[in-house]
């Protein structure tokens, strides 16, 4: 989630086996017959398996059930550490997530004529990395003093209260004195609400999992229907589900209260992320304990999210688009 290119971490993705290249050539060309089943490894000669491919939500749901069995057999405390960004995913799931993200990215690069290293701009983030993002925004740090420039989107509620200071600026700018004046007047809850429109707190980010990635660009203004990323969005809409991915934060999910703004760049490998959501729903006390520990260094800056973390985890799109 949650766009911050400066904090990206992209694992090695290049595969050199001839069979892998042949498969990607077929995928990039958009061939319809990439595996007859909705899920299961295609029978190729490579030692590294190719990405799973899906034809329908039924196939995605079937693979989700298999992942759920892995989660149900694991230690809940260890899974909570993974989910909240302080631990590791089960090995079998990690391998599958890496393969799927790389498979979608390889196909996107080939189909859109984009350099491969420019396709995935943010992937796995630990709780420590997410904390640094959260803290610099909460503290409204200037560029050169730990800040990273503009961030988020200014909510209509705050803009209406401070029209002179904020004007038509689309994002918060810690380098602008007028913005700093407004930020200083906000309560801890207000600050958290502003950040949470486009960025999650440590422990709540789906980027902890490894099944979610940001593609091409994370600047909201670029992803409008007529923006420079419009063609990339259309490609993702048409092809991401084939690899089991859904758009996590949609225009529809953004209507929830509270909610994350639409993010056309953020896509999630659904068999894992949906199984994880079911695990969280069934083990909320375990997750809450892990979050309390994570936020104990300064509970003041987590008052609002501590009361609403379930909403931000659950108010998301949960269906892949097979158009």
mmCIF file of C-alpha atoms in Angstrom:
data_model
loop_
_atom_site.group_PDB
_atom_site.id
_atom_site.type_symbol
_atom_site.label_atom_id
_atom_site.label_comp_id
_atom_site.label_asym_id
_atom_site.label_seq_id
_atom_site.Cartn_x
_atom_site.Cartn_y
_atom_site.Cartn_z
ATOM 1 C CA UNK A 1 0.000 0.000 0.000
ATOM 2 C CA UNK A 2 0.557 2.927 -0.106
ATOM 3 C CA UNK A 3 2.701 4.720 -2.219
ATOM 4 C CA UNK A 4 6.219 5.493 -1.280
ATOM 5 C CA UNK A 5 8.782 4.656 -3.946
ATOM 6 C CA UNK A 6 11.665 5.554 -1.667
ATOM 7 C CA UNK A 7 10.851 2.625 0.565
ATOM 8 C CA UNK A 8 10.638 -0.094 -2.101
ATOM 9 C CA UNK A 9 12.191 -3.523 -1.677
ATOM 10 C CA UNK A 10 12.113 -5.720 -4.772
ATOM 11 C CA UNK A 11 13.512 -9.275 -4.626
ATOM 12 C CA UNK A 12 15.586 -10.673 -7.471
ATOM 13 C CA UNK A 13 13.147 -11.618 -10.203
ATOM 14 C CA UNK A 14 15.139 -12.617 -13.234
ATOM 15 C CA UNK A 15 14.842 -16.209 -14.389
ATOM 16 C CA UNK A 16 17.213 -17.497 -17.090
ATOM 17 C CA UNK A 17 15.953 -21.001 -17.824
ATOM 18 C CA UNK A 18 14.768 -21.352 -21.459
ATOM 19 C CA UNK A 19 11.426 -22.874 -20.424
ATOM 20 C CA UNK A 20 10.697 -19.822 -18.216
ATOM 21 C CA UNK A 21 11.314 -17.486 -21.149
ATOM 22 C CA UNK A 22 9.033 -19.536 -23.385
ATOM 23 C CA UNK A 23 6.252 -19.377 -20.798
ATOM 24 C CA UNK A 24 6.570 -15.617 -20.365
ATOM 25 C CA UNK A 25 6.491 -15.161 -24.115
ATOM 26 C CA UNK A 26 3.152 -16.935 -24.191
ATOM 27 C CA UNK A 27 1.854 -14.954 -21.194
ATOM 28 C CA UNK A 28 2.911 -11.599 -22.594
ATOM 29 C CA UNK A 29 1.174 -12.354 -25.872
ATOM 30 C CA UNK A 30 -2.045 -12.880 -23.962
ATOM 31 C CA UNK A 31 -2.571 -16.494 -25.028
ATOM 32 C CA UNK A 32 -5.807 -17.891 -23.715
ATOM 33 C CA UNK A 33 -4.569 -21.440 -23.186
ATOM 34 C CA UNK A 34 -2.043 -20.948 -20.399
ATOM 35 C CA UNK A 35 -2.895 -24.082 -18.430
ATOM 36 C CA UNK A 36 -6.247 -25.803 -18.591
ATOM 37 C CA UNK A 37 -6.940 -25.729 -14.857
ATOM 38 C CA UNK A 38 -7.847 -22.717 -12.756
ATOM 39 C CA UNK A 39 -4.874 -23.441 -10.529
ATOM 40 C CA UNK A 40 -1.938 -25.813 -10.250
ATOM 41 C CA UNK A 41 1.594 -25.640 -11.595
ATOM 42 C CA UNK A 42 1.922 -25.937 -15.348
ATOM 43 C CA UNK A 43 4.034 -28.924 -16.383
ATOM 44 C CA UNK A 44 7.182 -27.226 -17.655
ATOM 45 C CA UNK A 45 10.752 -28.462 -17.430
ATOM 46 C CA UNK A 46 12.078 -25.608 -15.283
ATOM 47 C CA UNK A 47 13.266 -26.288 -11.764
ATOM 48 C CA UNK A 48 11.554 -23.044 -10.689
ATOM 49 C CA UNK A 49 7.789 -23.345 -11.255
ATOM 50 C CA UNK A 50 6.055 -20.828 -13.504
ATOM 51 C CA UNK A 51 3.292 -18.592 -12.109
ATOM 52 C CA UNK A 52 -0.085 -20.110 -11.414
ATOM 53 C CA UNK A 53 -2.789 -18.925 -13.781
ATOM 54 C CA UNK A 54 -6.505 -18.539 -13.111
ATOM 55 C CA UNK A 55 -9.589 -18.403 -15.295
ATOM 56 C CA UNK A 56 -12.222 -17.386 -12.757
ATOM 57 C CA UNK A 57 -12.949 -16.418 -9.170
ATOM 58 C CA UNK A 58 -13.699 -20.102 -8.595
ATOM 59 C CA UNK A 59 -10.061 -20.944 -9.266
ATOM 60 C CA UNK A 60 -8.840 -18.151 -6.981
ATOM 61 C CA UNK A 61 -11.140 -19.371 -4.204
ATOM 62 C CA UNK A 62 -9.887 -22.923 -4.628
ATOM 63 C CA UNK A 63 -6.281 -21.892 -4.179
ATOM 64 C CA UNK A 64 -7.288 -19.706 -1.212
ATOM 65 C CA UNK A 65 -8.680 -22.797 0.529
ATOM 66 C CA UNK A 66 -5.351 -24.582 0.040
ATOM 67 C CA UNK A 67 -3.454 -21.617 1.504
ATOM 68 C CA UNK A 68 -5.912 -21.492 4.426
ATOM 69 C CA UNK A 69 -5.028 -25.088 5.285
ATOM 70 C CA UNK A 70 -1.369 -24.065 5.543
ATOM 71 C CA UNK A 71 -2.278 -21.150 7.808
ATOM 72 C CA UNK A 72 -4.554 -23.239 10.000
ATOM 73 C CA UNK A 73 -1.701 -25.686 10.630
ATOM 74 C CA UNK A 74 0.749 -22.941 11.643
ATOM 75 C CA UNK A 75 1.385 -21.300 15.017
ATOM 76 C CA UNK A 76 -1.007 -18.303 15.335
ATOM 77 C CA UNK A 77 1.579 -16.186 17.141
ATOM 78 C CA UNK A 78 4.138 -16.740 14.376
ATOM 79 C CA UNK A 79 1.531 -15.865 11.747
ATOM 80 C CA UNK A 80 0.615 -12.701 13.668
ATOM 81 C CA UNK A 81 4.277 -11.673 13.615
ATOM 82 C CA UNK A 82 4.355 -12.152 9.820
ATOM 83 C CA UNK A 83 1.086 -10.309 9.280
ATOM 84 C CA UNK A 84 2.177 -7.334 11.415
ATOM 85 C CA UNK A 85 5.591 -7.060 9.804
ATOM 86 C CA UNK A 86 7.930 -8.468 12.451
ATOM 87 C CA UNK A 87 8.168 -12.063 11.228
ATOM 88 C CA UNK A 88 8.407 -14.160 8.070
ATOM 89 C CA UNK A 89 5.829 -15.872 5.892
ATOM 90 C CA UNK A 90 5.651 -19.672 5.836
ATOM 91 C CA UNK A 91 8.210 -20.847 3.264
ATOM 92 C CA UNK A 92 5.726 -22.434 0.868
ATOM 93 C CA UNK A 93 3.598 -19.319 0.802
ATOM 94 C CA UNK A 94 6.601 -17.010 0.357
ATOM 95 C CA UNK A 95 7.788 -18.953 -2.683
ATOM 96 C CA UNK A 96 4.324 -18.776 -4.217
ATOM 97 C CA UNK A 97 3.955 -15.039 -3.544
ATOM 98 C CA UNK A 98 7.365 -14.260 -5.048
ATOM 99 C CA UNK A 99 6.559 -16.323 -8.137
ATOM 100 C CA UNK A 100 3.188 -14.667 -8.673
ATOM 101 C CA UNK A 101 4.352 -11.069 -8.195
ATOM 102 C CA UNK A 102 7.295 -11.663 -10.522
ATOM 103 C CA UNK A 103 5.075 -13.408 -13.060
ATOM 104 C CA UNK A 104 2.647 -10.503 -13.233
ATOM 105 C CA UNK A 105 5.505 -8.009 -13.360
ATOM 106 C CA UNK A 106 7.292 -9.901 -16.156
ATOM 107 C CA UNK A 107 4.118 -10.020 -18.239
ATOM 108 C CA UNK A 108 3.376 -6.332 -17.563
ATOM 109 C CA UNK A 109 6.881 -5.309 -18.612
ATOM 110 C CA UNK A 110 6.660 -7.255 -21.871
ATOM 111 C CA UNK A 111 3.131 -6.160 -22.740
ATOM 112 C CA UNK A 112 3.602 -2.451 -21.955
ATOM 113 C CA UNK A 113 7.203 -2.133 -23.186
ATOM 114 C CA UNK A 114 8.351 -1.013 -19.733
ATOM 115 C CA UNK A 115 11.786 -1.719 -18.273
ATOM 116 C CA UNK A 116 11.379 -4.625 -15.860
ATOM 117 C CA UNK A 117 12.990 -2.776 -12.950
ATOM 118 C CA UNK A 118 10.441 0.032 -13.372
ATOM 119 C CA UNK A 119 7.358 -2.171 -13.067
ATOM 120 C CA UNK A 120 7.347 -3.027 -9.345
ATOM 121 C CA UNK A 121 8.032 0.181 -7.419
ATOM 122 C CA UNK A 122 7.220 -1.084 -3.915
ATOM 123 C CA UNK A 123 6.775 -4.576 -2.603
ATOM 124 C CA UNK A 124 7.697 -6.007 0.810
ATOM 125 C CA UNK A 125 7.996 -3.603 3.733
ATOM 126 C CA UNK A 126 8.758 -4.569 7.321
ATOM 127 C CA UNK A 127 7.062 -2.965 10.292
ATOM 128 C CA UNK A 128 10.295 -1.062 10.934
ATOM 129 C CA UNK A 129 10.249 0.447 7.444
ATOM 130 C CA UNK A 130 6.539 1.244 7.695
ATOM 131 C CA UNK A 131 7.147 2.867 11.073
ATOM 132 C CA UNK A 132 9.734 5.213 9.531
ATOM 133 C CA UNK A 133 7.188 6.231 6.870
ATOM 134 C CA UNK A 134 4.456 6.728 9.474
ATOM 135 C CA UNK A 135 6.674 8.692 11.863
ATOM 136 C CA UNK A 136 8.055 11.133 9.301
ATOM 137 C CA UNK A 137 4.522 11.892 8.129
ATOM 138 C CA UNK A 138 3.097 12.157 11.637
ATOM 139 C CA UNK A 139 5.956 14.449 12.672
ATOM 140 C CA UNK A 140 5.577 16.415 9.405
ATOM 141 C CA UNK A 141 9.315 16.425 8.777
ATOM 142 C CA UNK A 142 10.722 18.844 6.238
ATOM 143 C CA UNK A 143 12.746 17.664 3.272
ATOM 144 C CA UNK A 144 16.359 17.508 4.421
ATOM 145 C CA UNK A 145 15.310 16.771 8.001
ATOM 146 C CA UNK A 146 14.095 13.238 7.450
ATOM 147 C CA UNK A 147 11.064 14.113 5.330
ATOM 148 C CA UNK A 148 10.412 12.938 1.787
ATOM 149 C CA UNK A 149 8.356 15.776 0.318
ATOM 150 C CA UNK A 150 4.632 15.819 -0.328
ATOM 151 C CA UNK A 151 2.419 12.931 0.770
ATOM 152 C CA UNK A 152 -1.166 11.730 0.946
ATOM 153 C CA UNK A 153 -4.275 13.606 -0.078
ATOM 154 C CA UNK A 154 -5.810 16.397 1.972
ATOM 155 C CA UNK A 155 -9.277 15.349 3.112
ATOM 156 C CA UNK A 156 -12.249 17.538 2.235
ATOM 157 C CA UNK A 157 -13.080 17.970 5.906
ATOM 158 C CA UNK A 158 -9.726 19.543 6.778
ATOM 159 C CA UNK A 159 -9.597 21.576 3.570
ATOM 160 C CA UNK A 160 -12.983 23.116 4.315
ATOM 161 C CA UNK A 161 -11.732 24.271 7.721
ATOM 162 C CA UNK A 162 -8.510 25.798 6.381
ATOM 163 C CA UNK A 163 -9.240 27.005 2.833
ATOM 164 C CA UNK A 164 -6.773 29.897 2.941
ATOM 165 C CA UNK A 165 -3.813 27.878 4.167
ATOM 166 C CA UNK A 166 -4.415 24.811 1.965
ATOM 167 C CA UNK A 167 -6.004 26.302 -1.150
ATOM 168 C CA UNK A 168 -6.201 23.764 -3.983
ATOM 169 C CA UNK A 169 -3.024 21.884 -3.069
ATOM 170 C CA UNK A 170 -3.796 18.169 -3.622
ATOM 171 C CA UNK A 171 -1.262 16.790 -1.132
ATOM 172 C CA UNK A 172 0.251 17.654 2.212
ATOM 173 C CA UNK A 173 3.558 19.517 1.902
ATOM 174 C CA UNK A 174 5.718 19.656 5.066
ATOM 175 C CA UNK A 175 7.938 22.255 3.395
ATOM 176 C CA UNK A 176 5.093 24.784 3.158
ATOM 177 C CA UNK A 177 4.673 27.013 6.198
ATOM 178 C CA UNK A 178 0.921 27.306 5.636
ATOM 179 C CA UNK A 179 0.585 23.510 5.689
ATOM 180 C CA UNK A 180 2.729 23.303 8.816
ATOM 181 C CA UNK A 181 0.426 25.785 10.525
ATOM 182 C CA UNK A 182 -2.567 23.561 9.803
ATOM 183 C CA UNK A 183 -0.810 20.337 10.774
ATOM 184 C CA UNK A 184 0.237 21.799 14.133
ATOM 185 C CA UNK A 185 -3.420 22.551 14.902
ATOM 186 C CA UNK A 186 -4.612 18.985 14.230
ATOM 187 C CA UNK A 187 -5.222 16.525 17.072
ATOM 188 C CA UNK A 188 -3.355 13.189 17.128
ATOM 189 C CA UNK A 189 -6.511 11.502 15.813
ATOM 190 C CA UNK A 190 -6.854 14.086 13.023
ATOM 191 C CA UNK A 191 -3.257 13.560 11.932
ATOM 192 C CA UNK A 192 -3.737 9.810 11.810
ATOM 193 C CA UNK A 193 -6.912 10.146 9.737
ATOM 194 C CA UNK A 194 -5.078 12.326 7.197
ATOM 195 C CA UNK A 195 -2.179 9.858 6.912
ATOM 196 C CA UNK A 196 -4.488 6.858 6.717
ATOM 197 C CA UNK A 197 -6.180 8.070 3.550
ATOM 198 C CA UNK A 198 -3.173 6.828 1.588
ATOM 199 C CA UNK A 199 -0.738 5.191 4.010
ATOM 200 C CA UNK A 200 -1.159 2.576 6.699
ATOM 201 C CA UNK A 201 0.367 2.342 10.137
ATOM 202 C CA UNK A 202 3.135 -0.143 10.941
ATOM 203 C CA UNK A 203 1.574 -3.502 11.622
ATOM 204 C CA UNK A 204 -1.480 -2.834 9.451
ATOM 205 C CA UNK A 205 0.173 -2.511 6.031
ATOM 206 C CA UNK A 206 -0.571 -5.276 3.554
ATOM 207 C CA UNK A 207 2.956 -4.761 2.256
ATOM 208 C CA UNK A 208 4.151 -6.752 5.282
ATOM 209 C CA UNK A 209 2.728 -9.912 3.732
ATOM 210 C CA UNK A 210 4.650 -10.159 0.462
ATOM 211 C CA UNK A 211 1.559 -10.791 -1.671
ATOM 212 C CA UNK A 212 0.850 -7.089 -2.331
ATOM 213 C CA UNK A 213 2.871 -4.826 -4.621
ATOM 214 C CA UNK A 214 2.674 -1.351 -6.135
ATOM 215 C CA UNK A 215 3.077 -1.227 -9.902
ATOM 216 C CA UNK A 216 4.540 1.448 -12.205
ATOM 217 C CA UNK A 217 3.951 4.582 -10.098
ATOM 218 C CA UNK A 218 2.306 5.611 -6.827
ATOM 219 C CA UNK A 219 1.351 9.229 -7.565
ATOM 220 C CA UNK A 220 -2.484 9.397 -7.325
ATOM 221 C CA UNK A 221 -2.856 12.181 -9.903
ATOM 222 C CA UNK A 222 -1.137 10.039 -12.554
ATOM 223 C CA UNK A 223 -3.781 7.304 -12.336
ATOM 224 C CA UNK A 224 -6.850 9.286 -13.364
ATOM 225 C CA UNK A 225 -8.761 8.074 -16.427
ATOM 226 C CA UNK A 226 -6.850 10.513 -18.615
ATOM 227 C CA UNK A 227 -3.569 10.460 -16.688
ATOM 228 C CA UNK A 228 -0.187 9.135 -17.845
ATOM 229 C CA UNK A 229 -0.776 5.792 -16.098
ATOM 230 C CA UNK A 230 -4.239 5.213 -17.602
ATOM 231 C CA UNK A 231 -2.986 2.659 -20.134
ATOM 232 C CA UNK A 232 -1.105 0.738 -17.450
ATOM 233 C CA UNK A 233 -4.247 0.608 -15.336
ATOM 234 C CA UNK A 234 -6.267 -0.738 -18.236
ATOM 235 C CA UNK A 235 -3.677 -3.464 -18.766
ATOM 236 C CA UNK A 236 -3.738 -4.427 -15.092
ATOM 237 C CA UNK A 237 -7.531 -4.469 -15.074
ATOM 238 C CA UNK A 238 -7.557 -6.782 -18.077
ATOM 239 C CA UNK A 239 -4.737 -9.123 -17.082
ATOM 240 C CA UNK A 240 -3.952 -9.109 -13.337
ATOM 241 C CA UNK A 241 -6.711 -11.585 -12.429
ATOM 242 C CA UNK A 242 -5.132 -14.176 -14.731
ATOM 243 C CA UNK A 243 -2.291 -14.312 -12.214
ATOM 244 C CA UNK A 244 -4.679 -14.291 -9.243
ATOM 245 C CA UNK A 245 -4.440 -10.577 -8.428
ATOM 246 C CA UNK A 246 -7.131 -8.137 -7.375
ATOM 247 C CA UNK A 247 -7.076 -4.362 -6.940
ATOM 248 C CA UNK A 248 -7.030 -3.945 -3.170
ATOM 249 C CA UNK A 249 -8.326 -0.387 -2.841
ATOM 250 C CA UNK A 250 -11.025 0.488 -5.376
ATOM 251 C CA UNK A 251 -13.399 3.401 -5.892
ATOM 252 C CA UNK A 252 -16.112 1.204 -4.377
ATOM 253 C CA UNK A 253 -14.141 0.185 -1.279
ATOM 254 C CA UNK A 254 -13.206 3.842 -0.742
ATOM 255 C CA UNK A 255 -16.870 4.560 -0.013
ATOM 256 C CA UNK A 256 -16.527 2.716 3.302
ATOM 257 C CA UNK A 257 -16.045 4.745 6.470
ATOM 258 C CA UNK A 258 -13.230 4.787 7.363
ATOM 259 C CA UNK A 259 -11.416 3.706 4.228
ATOM 260 C CA UNK A 260 -8.276 4.021 2.146
ATOM 261 C CA UNK A 261 -8.519 6.097 -1.027
ATOM 262 C CA UNK A 262 -8.601 4.245 -4.343
ATOM 263 C CA UNK A 263 -5.165 2.983 -5.386
ATOM 264 C CA UNK A 264 -5.049 1.803 -8.964
ATOM 265 C CA UNK A 265 -1.401 0.808 -8.601
ATOM 266 C CA UNK A 266 -1.823 -1.535 -5.600
ATOM 267 C CA UNK A 267 -2.538 -5.180 -6.487
ATOM 268 C CA UNK A 268 -2.758 -8.206 -4.236
ATOM 269 C CA UNK A 269 -2.312 -11.933 -4.859
ATOM 270 C CA UNK A 270 -5.772 -12.934 -3.680
ATOM 271 C CA UNK A 271 -5.308 -16.602 -2.678
ATOM 272 C CA UNK A 272 -2.905 -15.497 0.055
ATOM 273 C CA UNK A 273 -4.302 -12.092 1.027
ATOM 274 C CA UNK A 274 -7.869 -13.421 1.274
ATOM 275 C CA UNK A 275 -6.799 -16.409 3.370
ATOM 276 C CA UNK A 276 -4.914 -13.995 5.633
ATOM 277 C CA UNK A 277 -8.000 -11.815 6.071
ATOM 278 C CA UNK A 278 -9.995 -14.863 7.151
ATOM 279 C CA UNK A 279 -7.246 -15.757 9.620
ATOM 280 C CA UNK A 280 -7.294 -12.221 11.056
ATOM 281 C CA UNK A 281 -11.073 -12.303 11.446
ATOM 282 C CA UNK A 282 -10.786 -15.542 13.388
ATOM 283 C CA UNK A 283 -7.788 -14.457 15.515
ATOM 284 C CA UNK A 284 -8.373 -10.775 16.243
ATOM 285 C CA UNK A 285 -7.097 -10.977 19.822
ATOM 286 C CA UNK A 286 -3.753 -12.387 18.675
ATOM 287 C CA UNK A 287 -3.384 -9.612 16.081
ATOM 288 C CA UNK A 288 -4.431 -6.931 18.604
ATOM 289 C CA UNK A 289 -1.758 -8.103 21.061
ATOM 290 C CA UNK A 290 0.909 -7.935 18.352
ATOM 291 C CA UNK A 291 -0.191 -4.422 17.365
ATOM 292 C CA UNK A 292 -0.216 -3.190 20.966
ATOM 293 C CA UNK A 293 3.375 -4.341 21.355
ATOM 294 C CA UNK A 294 4.384 -2.717 18.059
ATOM 295 C CA UNK A 295 2.825 0.632 18.977
ATOM 296 C CA UNK A 296 3.976 0.724 22.581
ATOM 297 C CA UNK A 297 6.912 3.078 21.831
ATOM 298 C CA UNK A 298 4.436 5.991 21.561
ATOM 299 C CA UNK A 299 0.735 5.050 21.897
ATOM 300 C CA UNK A 300 -0.295 8.695 21.347
ATOM 301 C CA UNK A 301 0.382 8.546 17.633
ATOM 302 C CA UNK A 302 -1.711 5.383 17.266
ATOM 303 C CA UNK A 303 -4.867 6.295 19.221
ATOM 304 C CA UNK A 304 -7.199 6.388 16.214
ATOM 305 C CA UNK A 305 -5.785 3.416 14.327
ATOM 306 C CA UNK A 306 -5.767 1.372 17.533
ATOM 307 C CA UNK A 307 -9.531 1.817 17.721
ATOM 308 C CA UNK A 308 -10.107 1.264 13.996
ATOM 309 C CA UNK A 309 -7.435 -1.116 12.693
ATOM 310 C CA UNK A 310 -10.052 -3.746 11.850
ATOM 311 C CA UNK A 311 -11.849 -1.316 9.540
ATOM 312 C CA UNK A 312 -8.675 -0.509 7.644
ATOM 313 C CA UNK A 313 -7.834 -4.200 7.272
ATOM 314 C CA UNK A 314 -11.327 -5.310 6.268
ATOM 315 C CA UNK A 315 -12.647 -2.354 4.217
ATOM 316 C CA UNK A 316 -11.032 -3.567 1.012
ATOM 317 C CA UNK A 317 -12.036 -5.150 -2.253
ATOM 318 C CA UNK A 318 -12.049 -8.963 -2.014
ATOM 319 C CA UNK A 319 -12.865 -10.066 -5.576
ATOM 320 C CA UNK A 320 -10.635 -10.356 -8.612
ATOM 321 C CA UNK A 321 -11.890 -8.808 -11.849
ATOM 322 C CA UNK A 322 -12.413 -11.279 -14.681
ATOM 323 C CA UNK A 323 -13.853 -8.956 -17.326
#
